[in-house]
CSV table of C-alpha atoms in Angstrom, one decimal:
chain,number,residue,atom,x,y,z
N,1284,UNK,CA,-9.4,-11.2,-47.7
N,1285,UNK,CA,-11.8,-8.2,-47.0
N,1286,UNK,CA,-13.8,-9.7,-44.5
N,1287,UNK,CA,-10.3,-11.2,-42.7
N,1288,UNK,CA,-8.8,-7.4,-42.9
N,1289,UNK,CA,-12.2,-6.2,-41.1
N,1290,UNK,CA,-11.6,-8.8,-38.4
N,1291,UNK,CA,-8.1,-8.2,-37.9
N,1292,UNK,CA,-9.0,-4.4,-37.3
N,1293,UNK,CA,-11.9,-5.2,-34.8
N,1294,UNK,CA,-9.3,-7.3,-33.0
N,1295,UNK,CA,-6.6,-4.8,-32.9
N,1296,UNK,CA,-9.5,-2.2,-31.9
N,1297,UNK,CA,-10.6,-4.6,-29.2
N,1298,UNK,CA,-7.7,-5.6,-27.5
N,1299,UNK,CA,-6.6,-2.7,-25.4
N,1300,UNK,CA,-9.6,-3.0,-23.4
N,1301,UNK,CA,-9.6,-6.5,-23.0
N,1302,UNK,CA,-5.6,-6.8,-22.7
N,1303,UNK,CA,-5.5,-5.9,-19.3
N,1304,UNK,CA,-8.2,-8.7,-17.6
N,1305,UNK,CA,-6.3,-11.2,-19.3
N,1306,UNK,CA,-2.7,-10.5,-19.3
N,1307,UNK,CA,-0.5,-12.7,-16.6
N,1308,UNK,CA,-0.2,-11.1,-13.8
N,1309,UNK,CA,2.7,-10.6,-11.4
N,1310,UNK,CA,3.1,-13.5,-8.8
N,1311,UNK,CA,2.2,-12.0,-5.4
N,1312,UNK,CA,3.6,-13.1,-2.4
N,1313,UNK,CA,2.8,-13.5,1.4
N,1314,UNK,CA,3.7,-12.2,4.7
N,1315,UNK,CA,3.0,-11.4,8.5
N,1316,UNK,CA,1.4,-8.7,8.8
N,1317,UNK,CA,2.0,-8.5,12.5
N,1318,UNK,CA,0.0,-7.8,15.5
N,1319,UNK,CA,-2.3,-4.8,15.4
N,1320,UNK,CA,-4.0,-3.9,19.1
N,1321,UNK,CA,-7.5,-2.6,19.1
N,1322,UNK,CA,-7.6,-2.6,15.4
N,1323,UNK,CA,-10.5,-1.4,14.0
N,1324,UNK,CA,-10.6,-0.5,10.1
N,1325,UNK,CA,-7.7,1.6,9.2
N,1326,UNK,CA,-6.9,2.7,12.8
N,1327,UNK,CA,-5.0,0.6,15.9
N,1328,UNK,CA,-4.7,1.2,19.5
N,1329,UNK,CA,-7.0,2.2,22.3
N,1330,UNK,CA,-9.7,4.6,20.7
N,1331,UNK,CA,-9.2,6.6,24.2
N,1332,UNK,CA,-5.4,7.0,23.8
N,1333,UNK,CA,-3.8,10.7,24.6
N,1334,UNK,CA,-2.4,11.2,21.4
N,1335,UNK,CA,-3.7,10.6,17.6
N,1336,UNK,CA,-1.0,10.2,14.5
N,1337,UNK,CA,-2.6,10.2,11.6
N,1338,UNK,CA,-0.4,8.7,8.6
N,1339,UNK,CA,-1.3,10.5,5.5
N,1340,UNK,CA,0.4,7.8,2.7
N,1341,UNK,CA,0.8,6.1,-0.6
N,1342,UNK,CA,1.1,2.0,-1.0
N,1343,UNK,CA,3.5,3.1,-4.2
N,1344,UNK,CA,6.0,5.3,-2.1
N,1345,UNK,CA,9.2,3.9,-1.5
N,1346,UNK,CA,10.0,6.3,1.8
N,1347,UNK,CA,6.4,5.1,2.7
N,1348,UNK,CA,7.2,1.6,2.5
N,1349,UNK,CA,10.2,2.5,4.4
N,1350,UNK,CA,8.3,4.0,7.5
N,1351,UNK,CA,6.0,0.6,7.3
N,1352,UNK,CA,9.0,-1.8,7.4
N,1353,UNK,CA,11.1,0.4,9.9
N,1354,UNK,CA,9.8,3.0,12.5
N,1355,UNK,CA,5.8,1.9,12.2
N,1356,UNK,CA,7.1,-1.7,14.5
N,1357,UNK,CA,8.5,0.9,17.1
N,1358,UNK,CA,5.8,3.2,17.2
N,1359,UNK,CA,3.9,-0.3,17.6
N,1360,UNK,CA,5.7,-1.4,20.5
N,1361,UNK,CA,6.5,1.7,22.5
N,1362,UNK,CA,3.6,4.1,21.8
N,1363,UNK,CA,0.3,2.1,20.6
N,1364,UNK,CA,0.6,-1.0,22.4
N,1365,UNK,CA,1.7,1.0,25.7
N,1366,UNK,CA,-1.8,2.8,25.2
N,1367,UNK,CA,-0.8,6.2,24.7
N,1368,UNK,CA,-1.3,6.9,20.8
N,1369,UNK,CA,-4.0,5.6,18.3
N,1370,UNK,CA,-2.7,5.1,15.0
N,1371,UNK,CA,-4.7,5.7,11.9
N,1372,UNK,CA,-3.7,5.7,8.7
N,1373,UNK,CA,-4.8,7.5,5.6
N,1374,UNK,CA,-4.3,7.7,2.3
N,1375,UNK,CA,-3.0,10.4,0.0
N,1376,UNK,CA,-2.4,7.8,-4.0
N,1377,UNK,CA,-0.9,9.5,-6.7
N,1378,UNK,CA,-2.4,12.7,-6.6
N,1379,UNK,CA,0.2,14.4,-4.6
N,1380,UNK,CA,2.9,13.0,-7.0
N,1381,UNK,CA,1.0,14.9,-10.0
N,1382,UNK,CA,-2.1,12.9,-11.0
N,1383,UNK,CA,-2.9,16.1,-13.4
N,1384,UNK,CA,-5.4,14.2,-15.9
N,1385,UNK,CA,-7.3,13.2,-12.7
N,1386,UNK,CA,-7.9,9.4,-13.9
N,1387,UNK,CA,-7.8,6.5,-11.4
N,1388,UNK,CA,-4.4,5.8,-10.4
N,1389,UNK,CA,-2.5,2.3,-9.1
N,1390,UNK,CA,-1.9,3.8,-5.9
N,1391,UNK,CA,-5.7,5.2,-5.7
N,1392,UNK,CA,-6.9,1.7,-6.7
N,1393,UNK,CA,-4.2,-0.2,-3.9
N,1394,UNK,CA,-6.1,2.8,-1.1
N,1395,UNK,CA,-9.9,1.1,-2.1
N,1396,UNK,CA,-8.4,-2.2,-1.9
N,1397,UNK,CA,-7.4,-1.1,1.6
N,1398,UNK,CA,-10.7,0.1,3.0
N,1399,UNK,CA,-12.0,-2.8,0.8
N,1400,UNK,CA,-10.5,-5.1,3.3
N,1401,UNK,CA,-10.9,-3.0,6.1
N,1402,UNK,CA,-14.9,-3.3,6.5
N,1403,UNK,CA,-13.9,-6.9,7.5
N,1404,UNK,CA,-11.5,-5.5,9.8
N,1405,UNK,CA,-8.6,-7.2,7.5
N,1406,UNK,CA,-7.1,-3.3,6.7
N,1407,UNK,CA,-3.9,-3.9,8.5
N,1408,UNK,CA,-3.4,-7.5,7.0
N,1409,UNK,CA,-3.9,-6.0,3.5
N,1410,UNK,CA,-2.3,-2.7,4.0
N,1411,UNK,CA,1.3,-4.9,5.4
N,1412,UNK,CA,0.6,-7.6,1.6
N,1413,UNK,CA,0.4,-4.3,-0.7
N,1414,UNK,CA,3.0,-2.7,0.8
N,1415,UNK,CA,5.2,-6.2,0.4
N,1416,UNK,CA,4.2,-6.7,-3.4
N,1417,UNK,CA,4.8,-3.2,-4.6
N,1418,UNK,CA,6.9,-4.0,-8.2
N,1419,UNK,CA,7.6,-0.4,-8.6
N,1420,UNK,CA,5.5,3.3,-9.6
N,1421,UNK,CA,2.8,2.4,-11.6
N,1422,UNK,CA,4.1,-0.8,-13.1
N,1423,UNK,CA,1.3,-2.6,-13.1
N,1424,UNK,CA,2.0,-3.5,-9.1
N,1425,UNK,CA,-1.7,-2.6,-8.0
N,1426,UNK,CA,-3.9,-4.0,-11.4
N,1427,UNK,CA,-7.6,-4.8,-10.3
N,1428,UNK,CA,-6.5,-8.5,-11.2
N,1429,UNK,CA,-3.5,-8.0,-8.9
N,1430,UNK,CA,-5.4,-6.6,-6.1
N,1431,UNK,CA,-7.8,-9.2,-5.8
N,1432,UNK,CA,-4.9,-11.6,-6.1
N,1433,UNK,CA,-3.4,-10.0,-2.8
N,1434,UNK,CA,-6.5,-10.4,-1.4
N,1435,UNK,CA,-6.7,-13.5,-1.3
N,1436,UNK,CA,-3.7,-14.1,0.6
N,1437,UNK,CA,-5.7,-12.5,3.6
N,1438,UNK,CA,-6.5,-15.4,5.6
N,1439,UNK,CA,-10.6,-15.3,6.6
N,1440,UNK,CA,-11.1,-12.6,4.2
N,1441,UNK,CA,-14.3,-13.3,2.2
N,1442,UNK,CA,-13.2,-12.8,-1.5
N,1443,UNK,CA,-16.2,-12.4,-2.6
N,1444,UNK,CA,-17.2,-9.5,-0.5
N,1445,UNK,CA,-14.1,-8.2,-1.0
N,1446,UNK,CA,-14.1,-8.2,-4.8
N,1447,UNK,CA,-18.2,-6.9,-5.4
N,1448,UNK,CA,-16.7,-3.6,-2.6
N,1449,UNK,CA,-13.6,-3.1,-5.2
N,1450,UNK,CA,-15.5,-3.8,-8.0
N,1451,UNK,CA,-17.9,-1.1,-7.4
N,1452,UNK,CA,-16.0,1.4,-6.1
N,1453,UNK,CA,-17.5,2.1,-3.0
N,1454,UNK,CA,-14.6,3.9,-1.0
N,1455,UNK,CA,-13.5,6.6,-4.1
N,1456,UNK,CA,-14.9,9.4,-2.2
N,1457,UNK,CA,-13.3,7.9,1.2
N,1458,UNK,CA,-9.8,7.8,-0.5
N,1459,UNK,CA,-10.8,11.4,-2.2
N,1460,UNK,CA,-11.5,13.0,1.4
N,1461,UNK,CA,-8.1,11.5,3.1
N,1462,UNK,CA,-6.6,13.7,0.3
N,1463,UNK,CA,-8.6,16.6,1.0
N,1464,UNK,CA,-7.8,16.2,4.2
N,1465,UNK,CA,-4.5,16.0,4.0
N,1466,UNK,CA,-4.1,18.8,2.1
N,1467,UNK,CA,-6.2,20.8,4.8
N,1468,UNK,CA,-3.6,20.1,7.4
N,1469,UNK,CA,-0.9,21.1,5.6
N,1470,UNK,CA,0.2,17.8,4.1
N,1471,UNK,CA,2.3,18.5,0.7
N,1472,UNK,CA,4.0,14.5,0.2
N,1473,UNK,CA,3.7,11.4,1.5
N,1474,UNK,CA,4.7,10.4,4.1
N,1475,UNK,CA,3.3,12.9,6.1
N,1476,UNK,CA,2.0,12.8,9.6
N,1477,UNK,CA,-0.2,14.9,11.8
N,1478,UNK,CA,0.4,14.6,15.3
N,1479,UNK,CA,-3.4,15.7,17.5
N,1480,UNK,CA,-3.4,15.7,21.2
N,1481,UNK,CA,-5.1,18.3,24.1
N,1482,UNK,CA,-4.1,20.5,26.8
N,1483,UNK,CA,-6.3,21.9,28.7
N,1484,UNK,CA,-9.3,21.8,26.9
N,1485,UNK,CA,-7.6,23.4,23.1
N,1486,UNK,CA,-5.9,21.2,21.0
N,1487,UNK,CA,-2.9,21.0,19.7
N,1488,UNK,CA,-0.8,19.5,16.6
N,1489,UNK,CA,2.4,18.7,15.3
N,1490,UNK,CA,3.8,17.5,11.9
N,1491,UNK,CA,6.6,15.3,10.4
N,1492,UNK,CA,7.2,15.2,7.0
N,1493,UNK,CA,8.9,12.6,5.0
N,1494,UNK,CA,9.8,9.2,6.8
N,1495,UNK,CA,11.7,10.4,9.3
N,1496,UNK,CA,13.6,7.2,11.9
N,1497,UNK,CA,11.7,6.5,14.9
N,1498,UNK,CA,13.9,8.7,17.2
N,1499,UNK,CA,12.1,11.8,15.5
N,1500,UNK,CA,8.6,10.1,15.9
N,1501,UNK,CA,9.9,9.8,19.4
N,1502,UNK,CA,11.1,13.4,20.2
N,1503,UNK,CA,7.7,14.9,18.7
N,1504,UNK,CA,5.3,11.8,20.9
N,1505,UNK,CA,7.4,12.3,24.1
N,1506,UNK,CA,6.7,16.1,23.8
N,1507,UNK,CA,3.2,16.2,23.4
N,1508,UNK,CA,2.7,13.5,26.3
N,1509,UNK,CA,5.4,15.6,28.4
N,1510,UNK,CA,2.6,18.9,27.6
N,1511,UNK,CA,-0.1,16.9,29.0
N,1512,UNK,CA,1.8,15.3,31.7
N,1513,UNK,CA,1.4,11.6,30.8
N,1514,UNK,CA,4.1,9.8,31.7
């Protein structure tokens, strides 16, 4: 009895760290990502475009996933595939919506998963399949087992590359600096974008917060182009 007692506790002590790599996970499911010109990493369009927008975003933010499903096609069509804006998109997790204990969050984990995929050039493929099998805040949508299940939807990903980069961690202080930076220009919830273009020689920026309808994205581009006098 003693000794079954003792192995009873070592169990219950045991299985909350190996509950989650062995737990079913969520079925994942797969989409078209759509076309993504001059993609490179997380950015698209011509590098030399007049205008930058920098997205500053969270894979578990329903207004974000919002702006992916509805205006981001538009901007697509009119603005980055017409040459005038380079799109790049970075990445702000949970720590805007209060990560206060500072641990690794689902949303910080689904970022790395991004880049991850992105030094195969498969960023916008995985970015569209995480934003498509989001189950809700932090509810176990972006599990490392998930993650790697998403993945592997990617066609001519290589899994294996993919998994020893998420495995190790190697973008943390990538996804850290997006925050950071977003922080520095003014960025206080996701979505939020920063606008960058030049005139005359000094630069210039504008901002939208929140994920506005294209016609906003619209008013905002077609006044920075009209200041530099790009038609």
């Amino acid at each position: 009895i003693t000794i079954g007692l003792i192995a009873v506790g070592a169990a219950l002590l045991v299985f909350p760290y190996i509950w989650p790599s062995i737990r079913p996970i969520a079925s994942v499911v797969s989409v078209d990502p759509g076309s993504h010109p001059n993609a490179d990493d997380n950015s698209m369009g011509d590098p030399n475009a007049p205008v930058l927008v920098e997205e500053f975003s969270d894979f578990q933010c329903p207004f974000c996933e919002r702006f992916h499903e509805e205006t981001e096609p538009l901007l697509r069509q009119y603005y980055v595939d017409t040459g005038k804006v380079r799109f790049v998109y970075r990445s702000m997790g949970n720590w805007v919506s209060g990560n206060i204990g500072g641990g690794k969050t689902e949303s910080q984990d689904a970022a790395l998963g991004a880049y991850c995929a992105g030094e195969q050039n498969k960023f916008w493929e995985m970015h569209a399949h995480l934003f498509a099998n989001v189950l809700g805040e932090d509810a176990g949508s972006f599990t490392d087992q998930r993650i790697k299940a998403i993945a592997e939807l990617i066609d001519g990903l290589d899994t294996d590359q993919f998994d020893s980069c998420y495995d190790s961690g190697k973008y943390e202080d990538r996804v850290q600096q997006d925050f950071t930076d977003g922080q520095t220009a003014g960025v206080n919830g996701t979505p939020g974008f920063i606008i960058t273009y030049t005139v005359n020689g000094e630069t210039r920026t504008r901002s939208i917060d929140g994920g506005q309808p294209f016609n906003v994205f619209q008013q905002e581009l077609e006044g920075a182009l009209n200041e530099m006098g790009v038609q």
